[in-house]
Amino acid sequence: MAIRQKCIEKRTALLNATLHLVNNNGFHDAPMSKIAKLAEVSPATIYIYFENKQDLINQLYLEIKASFSNDAFHNYDDTNTVKEGFKIIWNNIAHFKLNQVEKSMFLTQCDTTPMIDKESREKGLLHLQPLLDLWERGQKEGVIKPISPYLLYAFSIYPLGFLMTMQQRKSCEYNEVNLVDAFQSAWNSIKL
Amino acid sequence: MAIRQKCIEKRTALLNATLHLVNNNGFHDAPMSKIAKLAEVSPATIYIYFENKQDLINQLYLEIKASFSNDAFHNYDDTNTVKEGFKIIWNNIAHFKLNQVEKSMFLTQCDTTPMIDKESREKGLLHLQPLLDLWERGQKEGVIKPISPYLLYAFSIYPLGFLMTMQQRKSCEYNEVNLVDAFQSAWNSIKL
Amino acid sequence: MAIRQKCIEKRTALLNATLHLVNNNGFHDAPMSKIAKLAEVSPATIYIYFENKQDLINQLYLEIKASFSNDAFHNYDDTNTVKEGFKIIWNNIAHFKLNQVEKSMFLTQCDTTPMIDKESREKGLLHLQPLLDLWERGQKEGVIKPISPYLLYAFSIYPLGFLMTMQQRKSCEYNEVNLVDAFQSAWNSIKL
Amino acid sequence: MAIRQKCIEKRTALLNATLHLVNNNGFHDAPMSKIAKLAEVSPATIYIYFENKQDLINQLYLEIKASFSNDAFHNYDDTNTVKEGFKIIWNNIAHFKLNQVEKSMFLTQCDTTPMIDKESREKGLLHLQPLLDLWERGQKEGVIKPISPYLLYAFSIYPLGFLMTMQQRKSCEYNEVNLVDAFQSAWNSIKL
DNA sequence: CATGAATGAGCTTTCATTCAT
DNA sequence: TATGAATGAAAGCTCATTCAT
């Protein structure tokens, strides 16, 4: 039991180390040796928990994606009105990006580089289903524009990634006040 | 002056090869040897035109950024109304992303990974000034929301990057019809 | 602690290989690949034992310098007369140069090229202290000329390097008989 | 005539550049490109004047060796007594090392590294013949010790190289006063 | 399970030399 | 003669991965 525990801790340390290095140095400067050093294990140990580097990255991606959707749909159920439901989800996502910067940065990087293989990316997509369902309901109710969910996502959710990046680069502060404005923009871009 | 001249075609071939490889394989799998092979020159030749790999990437970034802003402000001048002016710029950017997919993908990747050094990134930022000026005018005229230009950018321009990525992955078609819807969303998110 | 230990034999093999190659080909034609091959290890293995090529050369230099001074002051203590003490040291050095040709050649090369960085060279200098002390005593006793130790060294010790080089090039034989003559010359050049 | 002149100047510039770089960086860090740059010619031009790098080094060695012996036997003829003759030659050599530091350093480096090929080295040796003749006369006259000329050279001439090196490294000053002491040591080591 | 040592393949970059003018 | 461009080969070094314990 204590042993099992220890194992999980090492795996977690490795995932955290990878997250940190990929975020700060980029995927091209996050070698296994540095990951091992940061996680305080031997390079060989990595291969006990992960098949190879690609597998390590993939697993990290999926775990973070899961953590993301777990937060995104917190306190949400489909008994709310569409707008209320959207506001809950949107705020959850915004706070995820605000508070879990490292995870968010990693996801943003994953969304735009060929470092994640197709299979993992497709698994990752499934996590958003409840939001897609909400939008579909909204369209039936005549509250949400009758346009592709890709467009809805692009204009209401995707912008949060930009705000997080800017905040990270100290270009822009991204606080509760801004969030109210931001939500207005998001909602205006998708509401009928 | 009967000397074989450093020919610009080789430089261009190298930049194109780099663009292609970084887009398809990622920065971490675009070695100088492959770049040279694709450009049909010797690896050593790269170092006649570029100081090192980072310099090659930086120069590529700056050239593409310049090409982007050249397109973005085509046919634009500040005699239009704010909405008309914005529409021109927005459409220019949208078509750039539609027609110059490789360049767009590269820029998107650059915006979210630590591939580009800070200095080059800051040079790249200057290109958007006319759009910022337009927004400022719009705010004075009471046409544009009085919020940070980062928010305006995030909700009206940045989403185009997502649409381009999705199209690239064959997930979503992104044609003239969609563009009309997209512009509506963009404008709704920033107009007062 | 059931770990394959970094074995000192590999380090030694690498130092020996370097010594041999630098002596025979010069520093400029002793690439890491050849060193690795001669030591029968992979090129990458070198970097487990040494930080880089300069470090390898520096460490080799310091080890040989230590071995030199270990021999130089063998059987010597300061209870002898100055002349006897000098004779012991001189003979030790002469025999080191006679019997440890590879080490001697390397040191000679190091003394006249910018292969070794300043720091290591300064560390190397400390090894001669007992000889300098002996000369100082000799000067107080009126046995040794009251001139700079650099001059004393130049005329009594440094010539042995030339004899070793000549012998190495088969130009001159350098045997016990010659050594008696050589010592006479050395002593005559520094005695009062 | 003017053209011929220009040619010789370029050749000289190349030899000087090589001399300077080999002295300061060592043979291993004196690439053709740097030599060309320092001499203010194109790398390709080097190959008009020299067959290849080895030939460049060899020719430099032989020219410096010639310049050395030209100085060494200045004002010397065999009508002097042996001691007077030796003093003239010794002082000439000492002043060469004092005043022509770059040339001296280069020769010292050549004497101890395998950068000069055997053939050139043997050509270089011939230059000392008059000194060897003088010593032979001195031995017949019973003024010089009846020992190998290698020993005579090692103890009377070779030490000057050490003094030059030390002065170069700012460890020791090597002026006219020291030279008188030095000559005493040199003469004591070879006189009968 | 866990390790530090070890490695072949491959990286970025430099080199001596040749080419084309 | 003189050149800057061009290059294949090789340099020093790092990497993801495996070995031996």
GROMACS .gro file of N, CA, C and O in nm, chain C residues 4-108:
model
  420
  388ARG      N    1   2.559  -0.039  -1.145
  388ARG     CA    2   2.684  -0.049  -1.218
  388ARG      C    3   2.765   0.076  -1.191
  388ARG      O    4   2.721   0.188  -1.220
  389GLN      N    5   2.880   0.062  -1.134
  389GLN     CA    6   2.956   0.178  -1.091
  389GLN      C    7   3.040   0.237  -1.203
  389GLN      O    8   3.094   0.166  -1.286
  390LYS      N    9   3.048   0.368  -1.201
  390LYS     CA   10   3.138   0.439  -1.289
  390LYS      C   11   3.278   0.384  -1.264
  390LYS      O   12   3.330   0.396  -1.152
  391CYS      N   13   3.336   0.314  -1.358
  391CYS     CA   14   3.461   0.247  -1.324
  391CYS      C   15   3.581   0.329  -1.366
  391CYS      O   16   3.587   0.385  -1.474
  392ILE      N   17   3.674   0.333  -1.275
  392ILE     CA   18   3.791   0.417  -1.293
  392ILE      C   19   3.877   0.371  -1.410
  392ILE      O   20   3.949   0.450  -1.470
  393GLU      N   21   3.861   0.244  -1.446
  393GLU     CA   22   3.941   0.194  -1.558
  393GLU      C   23   3.906   0.265  -1.688
  393GLU      O   24   3.992   0.287  -1.772
  394LYS      N   25   3.777   0.297  -1.706
  394LYS     CA   26   3.737   0.363  -1.829
  394LYS      C   27   3.796   0.504  -1.834
  394LYS      O   28   3.843   0.549  -1.937
  395ARG      N   29   3.792   0.569  -1.718
  395ARG     CA   30   3.851   0.702  -1.712
  395ARG      C   31   3.998   0.697  -1.748
  395ARG      O   32   4.048   0.777  -1.827
  396THR      N   33   4.068   0.600  -1.692
  396THR     CA   34   4.210   0.585  -1.719
  396THR      C   35   4.236   0.556  -1.866
  396THR      O   36   4.327   0.613  -1.927
  397ALA      N   37   4.154   0.467  -1.921
  397ALA     CA   38   4.171   0.434  -2.062
  397ALA      C   39   4.155   0.559  -2.148
  397ALA      O   40   4.229   0.579  -2.245
  398LEU      N   41   4.058   0.643  -2.111
  398LEU     CA   42   4.036   0.766  -2.188
  398LEU      C   43   4.154   0.861  -2.176
  398LEU      O   44   4.198   0.920  -2.275
  399LEU      N   45   4.207   0.873  -2.053
  399LEU     CA   46   4.322   0.962  -2.035
  399LEU      C   47   4.442   0.910  -2.115
  399LEU      O   48   4.512   0.986  -2.181
  400ASN      N   49   4.462   0.778  -2.109
  400ASN     CA   50   4.574   0.721  -2.184
  400ASN      C   51   4.559   0.741  -2.334
  400ASN      O   52   4.655   0.775  -2.404
  401ALA      N   53   4.439   0.720  -2.381
  401ALA     CA   54   4.414   0.736  -2.525
  401ALA      C   55   4.443   0.881  -2.566
  401ALA      O   56   4.507   0.906  -2.669
  402THR      N   57   4.397   0.973  -2.482
  402THR     CA   58   4.419   1.115  -2.514
  402THR      C   59   4.568   1.146  -2.517
  402THR      O   60   4.619   1.210  -2.609
  403LEU      N   61   4.636   1.098  -2.413
  403LEU     CA   62   4.781   1.120  -2.405
  403LEU      C   63   4.850   1.072  -2.532
  403LEU      O   64   4.928   1.144  -2.596
  404HIS      N   65   4.815   0.953  -2.572
  404HIS     CA   66   4.880   0.892  -2.688
  404HIS      C   67   4.851   0.972  -2.816
  404HIS      O   68   4.942   1.002  -2.894
  405LEU      N   69   4.725   1.006  -2.835
  405LEU     CA   70   4.688   1.076  -2.958
  405LEU      C   71   4.744   1.217  -2.965
  405LEU      O   72   4.792   1.261  -3.069
  406VAL      N   73   4.740   1.288  -2.853
  406VAL     CA   74   4.793   1.424  -2.854
  406VAL      C   75   4.943   1.420  -2.880
  406VAL      O   76   4.997   1.499  -2.957
  407ASN      N   77   5.011   1.324  -2.822
  407ASN     CA   78   5.154   1.312  -2.845
  407ASN      C   79   5.186   1.284  -2.992
  407ASN      O   80   5.279   1.341  -3.048
  408ASN      N   81   5.110   1.195  -3.051
  408ASN     CA   82   5.147   1.151  -3.185
  408ASN      C   83   5.090   1.237  -3.296
  408ASN      O   84   5.154   1.254  -3.399
  409ASN      N   85   4.970   1.289  -3.274
  409ASN     CA   86   4.906   1.365  -3.381
  409ASN      C   87   4.899   1.515  -3.351
  409ASN      O   88   4.865   1.593  -3.440
  410GLY      N   89   4.926   1.551  -3.229
  410GLY     CA   90   4.905   1.690  -3.189
  410GLY      C   91   4.763   1.710  -3.141
  410GLY      O   92   4.673   1.634  -3.175
  411PHE      N   93   4.744   1.816  -3.067
  411PHE     CA   94   4.615   1.848  -3.010
  411PHE      C   95   4.510   1.866  -3.119
  411PHE      O   96   4.394   1.828  -3.104
  412HIS      N   97   4.552   1.919  -3.232
  412HIS     CA   98   4.457   1.953  -3.338
  412HIS      C   99   4.410   1.830  -3.414
  412HIS      O  100   4.317   1.838  -3.491
  413ASP      N  101   4.475   1.720  -3.396
  413ASP     CA  102   4.430   1.599  -3.465
  413ASP      C  103   4.409   1.485  -3.365
  413ASP      O  104   4.454   1.374  -3.385
  414ALA      N  105   4.339   1.519  -3.258
  414ALA     CA  106   4.303   1.419  -3.157
  414ALA      C  107   4.154   1.431  -3.127
  414ALA      O  108   4.115   1.467  -3.017
  415PRO      N  109   4.070   1.403  -3.225
  415PRO     CA  110   3.926   1.423  -3.206
  415PRO      C  111   3.868   1.325  -3.105
  415PRO      O  112   3.921   1.215  -3.084
  416MET      N  113   3.761   1.363  -3.046
  416MET     CA  114   3.692   1.281  -2.948
  416MET      C  115   3.661   1.143  -3.004
  416MET      O  116   3.667   1.043  -2.932
  417SER      N  117   3.625   1.137  -3.130
  417SER     CA  118   3.590   1.008  -3.190
  417SER      C  119   3.710   0.912  -3.187
  417SER      O  120   3.695   0.795  -3.153
  418LYS      N  121   3.827   0.965  -3.219
  418LYS     CA  122   3.947   0.880  -3.217
  418LYS      C  123   3.982   0.840  -3.073
  418LYS      O  124   4.022   0.727  -3.048
  419ILE      N  125   3.971   0.935  -2.984
  419ILE     CA  126   3.999   0.905  -2.843
  419ILE      C  127   3.908   0.793  -2.795
  419ILE      O  128   3.953   0.697  -2.733
  420ALA      N  129   3.779   0.805  -2.828
  420ALA     CA  130   3.682   0.703  -2.785
  420ALA      C  131   3.719   0.567  -2.844
  420ALA      O  132   3.720   0.465  -2.774
  421LYS      N  133   3.751   0.568  -2.972
  421LYS     CA  134   3.782   0.441  -3.037
  421LYS      C  135   3.904   0.375  -2.972
  421LYS      O  136   3.903   0.256  -2.942
  422LEU      N  137   4.007   0.455  -2.948
  422LEU     CA  138   4.130   0.400  -2.889
  422LEU      C  139   4.103   0.349  -2.747
  422LEU      O  140   4.162   0.250  -2.704
  423ALA      N  141   4.013   0.414  -2.676
  423ALA     CA  142   3.982   0.372  -2.539
  423ALA      C  143   3.876   0.263  -2.537
  423ALA      O  144   3.839   0.213  -2.431
  424GLU      N  145   3.827   0.231  -2.655
  424GLU     CA  146   3.724   0.128  -2.670
  424GLU      C  147   3.596   0.158  -2.591
  424GLU      O  148   3.542   0.073  -2.523
  425VAL      N  149   3.550   0.281  -2.605
  425VAL     CA  150   3.420   0.319  -2.550
  425VAL      C  151   3.346   0.400  -2.656
  425VAL      O  152   3.404   0.438  -2.759
  426SER      N  153   3.221   0.427  -2.629
  426SER     CA  154   3.143   0.512  -2.719
  426SER      C  155   3.182   0.659  -2.696
  426SER      O  156   3.218   0.697  -2.585
  427PRO      N  157   3.176   0.739  -2.802
  427PRO     CA  158   3.208   0.882  -2.784
  427PRO      C  159   3.125   0.945  -2.672
  427PRO      O  160   3.176   1.028  -2.597
  428ALA      N  161   3.001   0.903  -2.660
  428ALA     CA  162   2.915   0.963  -2.558
  428ALA      C  163   2.966   0.935  -2.417
  428ALA      O  164   2.944   1.012  -2.324
  429THR      N  165   3.035   0.824  -2.401
  429THR     CA  166   3.083   0.785  -2.268
  429THR      C  167   3.184   0.885  -2.213
  429THR      O  168   3.192   0.906  -2.092
  430ILE      N  169   3.261   0.945  -2.303
  430ILE     CA  170   3.359   1.043  -2.257
  430ILE      C  171   3.293   1.147  -2.168
  430ILE      O  172   3.349   1.187  -2.066
  431TYR      N  173   3.172   1.186  -2.205
  431TYR     CA  174   3.106   1.295  -2.135
  431TYR      C  175   3.047   1.253  -2.001
  431TYR      O  176   2.992   1.336  -1.930
  432ILE      N  177   3.057   1.127  -1.968
  432ILE     CA  178   3.023   1.085  -1.833
  432ILE      C  179   3.139   1.118  -1.739
  432ILE      O  180   3.118   1.157  -1.625
  433TYR      N  181   3.258   1.107  -1.792
  433TYR     CA  182   3.376   1.125  -1.707
  433TYR      C  183   3.435   1.265  -1.715
  433TYR      O  184   3.505   1.308  -1.624
  434PHE      N  185   3.408   1.335  -1.826
  434PHE     CA  186   3.465   1.469  -1.843
  434PHE      C  187   3.358   1.562  -1.898
  434PHE      O  188   3.274   1.522  -1.977
  435GLU      N  189   3.368   1.687  -1.855
  435GLU     CA  190   3.267   1.783  -1.895
  435GLU      C  191   3.271   1.811  -2.044
  435GLU      O  192   3.168   1.818  -2.111
  436ASN      N  193   3.390   1.829  -2.095
  436ASN     CA  194   3.407   1.854  -2.238
  436ASN      C  195   3.554   1.827  -2.273
  436ASN      O  196   3.630   1.782  -2.188
  437LYS      N  197   3.591   1.859  -2.395
  437LYS     CA  198   3.726   1.826  -2.438
  437LYS      C  199   3.832   1.900  -2.356
  437LYS      O  200   3.933   1.844  -2.315
  438GLN      N  201   3.807   2.029  -2.333
  438GLN     CA  202   3.903   2.107  -2.256
  438GLN      C  203   3.922   2.048  -2.117
  438GLN      O  204   4.035   2.039  -2.067
  439ASP      N  205   3.813   2.006  -2.057
  439ASP     CA  206   3.822   1.947  -1.924
  439ASP      C  207   3.903   1.817  -1.926
  439ASP      O  208   3.983   1.791  -1.837
  440LEU      N  209   3.883   1.740  -2.030
  440LEU     CA  210   3.961   1.616  -2.045
  440LEU      C  211   4.110   1.647  -2.050
  440LEU      O  212   4.192   1.587  -1.980
  441ILE      N  213   4.145   1.747  -2.133
  441ILE     CA  214   4.286   1.786  -2.146
  441ILE      C  215   4.339   1.839  -2.013
  441ILE      O  216   4.448   1.802  -1.967
  442ASN      N  217   4.262   1.926  -1.950
  442ASN     CA  218   4.305   1.983  -1.822
  442ASN      C  219   4.330   1.876  -1.717
  442ASN      O  220   4.432   1.877  -1.648
  443GLN      N  221   4.235   1.784  -1.705
  443GLN     CA  222   4.250   1.679  -1.604
  443GLN      C  223   4.372   1.592  -1.635
  443GLN      O  224   4.446   1.553  -1.545
  444LEU      N  225   4.391   1.565  -1.762
  444LEU     CA  226   4.509   1.487  -1.801
  444LEU      C  227   4.636   1.560  -1.760
  444LEU      O  228   4.728   1.502  -1.701
  445TYR      N  229   4.638   1.688  -1.789
  445TYR     CA  230   4.755   1.771  -1.756
  445TYR      C  231   4.784   1.766  -1.606
  445TYR      O  232   4.897   1.741  -1.563
  446LEU      N  233   4.679   1.786  -1.527
  446LEU     CA  234   4.700   1.791  -1.382
  446LEU      C  235   4.745   1.656  -1.327
  446LEU      O  236   4.831   1.650  -1.239
  447GLU      N  237   4.689   1.549  -1.381
  447GLU     CA  238   4.730   1.416  -1.332
  447GLU      C  239   4.876   1.388  -1.366
  447GLU      O  240   4.950   1.333  -1.285
  448ILE      N  241   4.915   1.427  -1.486
  448ILE     CA  242   5.053   1.401  -1.526
  448ILE      C  243   5.148   1.490  -1.447
  448ILE      O  244   5.254   1.446  -1.403
  449LYS      N  245   5.107   1.613  -1.428
  449LYS     CA  246   5.189   1.704  -1.347
  449LYS      C  247   5.206   1.648  -1.206
  449LYS      O  248   5.317   1.653  -1.149
  450ALA      N  249   5.102   1.592  -1.150
  450ALA     CA  250   5.109   1.534  -1.016
  450ALA      C  251   5.203   1.414  -1.016
  450ALA      O  252   5.287   1.399  -0.928
  451SER      N  253   5.188   1.331  -1.118
  451SER     CA  254   5.275   1.215  -1.129
  451SER      C  255   5.421   1.257  -1.141
  451SER      O  256   5.512   1.199  -1.084
  452PHE      N  257   5.441   1.365  -1.216
  452PHE     CA  258   5.577   1.419  -1.233
  452PHE      C  259   5.637   1.461  -1.100
  452PHE      O  260   5.747   1.421  -1.063
  453SER      N  261   5.562   1.542  -1.026
  453SER     CA  262   5.622   1.594  -0.903
  453SER      C  263   5.635   1.484  -0.798
  453SER      O  264   5.725   1.487  -0.714
  454ASN      N  265   5.546   1.387  -0.807
  454ASN     CA  266   5.559   1.272  -0.718
  454ASN      C  267   5.694   1.204  -0.740
  454ASN      O  268   5.767   1.173  -0.645
  455ASP      N  269   5.727   1.184  -0.866
  455ASP     CA  270   5.857   1.125  -0.898
  455ASP      C  271   5.972   1.220  -0.864
  455ASP      O  272   6.075   1.179  -0.811
  456ALA      N  273   5.952   1.348  -0.895
  456ALA     CA  274   6.061   1.444  -0.885
  456ALA      C  275   6.118   1.451  -0.743
  456ALA      O  276   6.238   1.469  -0.724
  457PHE      N  277   6.029   1.438  -0.645
  457PHE     CA  278   6.076   1.456  -0.508
  457PHE      C  279   6.083   1.325  -0.431
  457PHE      O  280   6.086   1.323  -0.308
  458HIS      N  281   6.087   1.217  -0.505
  458HIS     CA  282   6.102   1.085  -0.445
  458HIS      C  283   6.239   1.077  -0.377
  458HIS      O  284   6.340   1.119  -0.435
  459ASN      N  285   6.241   1.023  -0.253
  459ASN     CA  286   6.366   1.009  -0.177
  459ASN      C  287   6.432   1.141  -0.139
  459ASN      O  288   6.548   1.142  -0.096
  460TYR      N  289   6.361   1.247  -0.161
  460TYR     CA  290   6.421   1.376  -0.127
  460TYR      C  291   6.365   1.428   0.004
  460TYR      O  292   6.246   1.423   0.029
  461ASP      N  293   6.454   1.474   0.090
  461ASP     CA  294   6.409   1.557   0.201
  461ASP      C  295   6.513   1.666   0.224
  461ASP      O  296   6.622   1.661   0.170
  462ASP      N  297   6.479   1.764   0.303
  462ASP     CA  298   6.567   1.881   0.311
  462ASP      C  299   6.677   1.867   0.416
  462ASP      O  300   6.732   1.966   0.461
  463THR      N  301   6.711   1.741   0.451
  463THR     CA  302   6.824   1.724   0.544
  463THR      C  303   6.956   1.713   0.468
  463THR      O  304   7.062   1.721   0.528
  464ASN      N  305   6.947   1.694   0.336
  464ASN     CA  306   7.070   1.683   0.257
  464ASN      C  307   7.136   1.819   0.238
  464ASN      O  308   7.076   1.922   0.263
  465THR      N  309   7.261   1.814   0.192
  465THR     CA  310   7.323   1.940   0.150
  465THR      C  311   7.250   1.987   0.024
  465THR      O  312   7.179   1.909  -0.041
  466VAL      N  313   7.273   2.112  -0.010
  466VAL     CA  314   7.204   2.166  -0.126
  466VAL      C  315   7.243   2.089  -0.252
  466VAL      O  316   7.158   2.049  -0.332
  467LYS      N  317   7.372   2.067  -0.269
  467LYS     CA  318   7.414   1.998  -0.391
  467LYS      C  319   7.357   1.857  -0.399
  467LYS      O  320   7.305   1.815  -0.503
  468GLU      N  321   7.365   1.785  -0.286
  468GLU     CA  322   7.308   1.649  -0.284
  468GLU      C  323   7.158   1.650  -0.313
  468GLU      O  324   7.108   1.572  -0.393
  469GLY      N  325   7.091   1.743  -0.246
  469GLY     CA  326   6.946   1.753  -0.268
  469GLY      C  327   6.915   1.780  -0.413
  469GLY      O  328   6.828   1.717  -0.475
  470PHE      N  329   6.988   1.875  -0.470
  470PHE     CA  330   6.964   1.909  -0.610
  470PHE      C  331   6.991   1.790  -0.701
  470PHE      O  332   6.916   1.762  -0.794
  471LYS      N  333   7.097   1.718  -0.668
  471LYS     CA  334   7.132   1.602  -0.751
  471LYS      C  335   7.020   1.498  -0.749
  471LYS      O  336   6.984   1.441  -0.853
  472ILE      N  337   6.965   1.476  -0.630
  472ILE     CA  338   6.854   1.379  -0.620
  472ILE      C  339   6.737   1.423  -0.708
  472ILE      O  340   6.689   1.348  -0.793
  473ILE      N  341   6.696   1.547  -0.687
  473ILE     CA  342   6.581   1.596  -0.765
  473ILE      C  343   6.611   1.592  -0.914
  473ILE      O  344   6.531   1.545  -0.994
  474TRP      N  345   6.727   1.642  -0.950
  474TRP     CA  346   6.764   1.649  -1.092
  474TRP      C  347   6.760   1.509  -1.154
  474TRP      O  348   6.707   1.490  -1.263
  475ASN      N  349   6.818   1.415  -1.083
  475ASN     CA  350   6.819   1.277  -1.136
  475ASN      C  351   6.678   1.220  -1.145
  475ASN      O  352   6.645   1.151  -1.242
  476ASN      N  353   6.598   1.250  -1.044
  476ASN     CA  354   6.459   1.203  -1.051
  476ASN      C  355   6.390   1.256  -1.177
  476ASN      O  356   6.325   1.182  -1.250
  477ILE      N  357   6.408   1.384  -1.198
  477ILE     CA  358   6.343   1.446  -1.314
  477ILE      C  359   6.399   1.386  -1.443
  477ILE      O  360   6.325   1.351  -1.536
  478ALA      N  361   6.530   1.371  -1.448
  478ALA     CA  362   6.592   1.314  -1.568
  478ALA      C  363   6.540   1.174  -1.595
  478ALA      O  364   6.509   1.139  -1.710
  479HIS      N  365   6.526   1.096  -1.491
  479HIS     CA  366   6.477   0.960  -1.513
  479HIS      C  367   6.329   0.957  -1.550
  479HIS      O  368   6.285   0.873  -1.627
  480PHE      N  369   6.254   1.052  -1.494
  480PHE     CA  370   6.114   1.064  -1.536
  480PHE      C  371   6.109   1.088  -1.685
  480PHE      O  372   6.036   1.021  -1.759
  481LYS      N  373   6.191   1.178  -1.732
  481LYS     CA  374   6.191   1.210  -1.875
  481LYS      C  375   6.243   1.093  -1.958
  481LYS      O  376   6.202   1.075  -2.074
  482LEU      N  377   6.333   1.017  -1.899
  482LEU     CA  378   6.389   0.902  -1.970
  482LEU      C  379   6.288   0.787  -1.979
  482LEU      O  380   6.270   0.726  -2.084
  483ASN      N  381   6.221   0.763  -1.868
  483ASN     CA  382   6.137   0.643  -1.860
  483ASN      C  383   5.990   0.668  -1.891
  483ASN      O  384   5.919   0.576  -1.930
  484GLN      N  385   5.945   0.788  -1.868
  484GLN     CA  386   5.803   0.817  -1.889
  484GLN      C  387   5.791   0.913  -2.007
  484GLN      O  388   5.744   1.026  -1.993
  485VAL      N  389   5.833   0.861  -2.121
  485VAL     CA  390   5.847   0.950  -2.236
  485VAL      C  391   5.714   1.013  -2.275
  485VAL      O  392   5.708   1.133  -2.303
  486GLU      N  393   5.608   0.932  -2.279
  486GLU     CA  394   5.480   0.987  -2.322
  486GLU      C  395   5.436   1.102  -2.232
  486GLU      O  396   5.394   1.207  -2.280
  487LYS      N  397   5.445   1.080  -2.102
  487LYS     CA  398   5.406   1.186  -2.010
  487LYS      C  399   5.492   1.311  -2.030
  487LYS      O  400   5.442   1.423  -2.030
  488SER      N  401   5.620   1.289  -2.047
  488SER     CA  402   5.710   1.403  -2.063
  488SER      C  403   5.680   1.480  -2.190
  488SER      O  404   5.678   1.605  -2.190
  489MET      N  405   5.657   1.407  -2.298
  489MET     CA  406   5.627   1.476  -2.423
  489MET      C  407   5.502   1.562  -2.408
  489MET      O  408   5.496   1.675  -2.456
  490PHE      N  409   5.403   1.503  -2.342
  490PHE     CA  410   5.278   1.578  -2.324
  490PHE      C  411   5.302   1.706  -2.246
  490PHE      O  412   5.257   1.814  -2.286
  491LEU      N  413   5.378   1.696  -2.136
  491LEU     CA  414   5.405   1.815  -2.056
  491LEU      C  415   5.480   1.920  -2.137
  491LEU      O  416   5.451   2.040  -2.130
  492THR      N  417   5.577   1.873  -2.216
  492THR     CA  418   5.653   1.968  -2.298
  492THR      C  419   5.560   2.041  -2.394
  492THR      O  420   5.571   2.162  -2.414
   0.00000   0.00000   0.00000
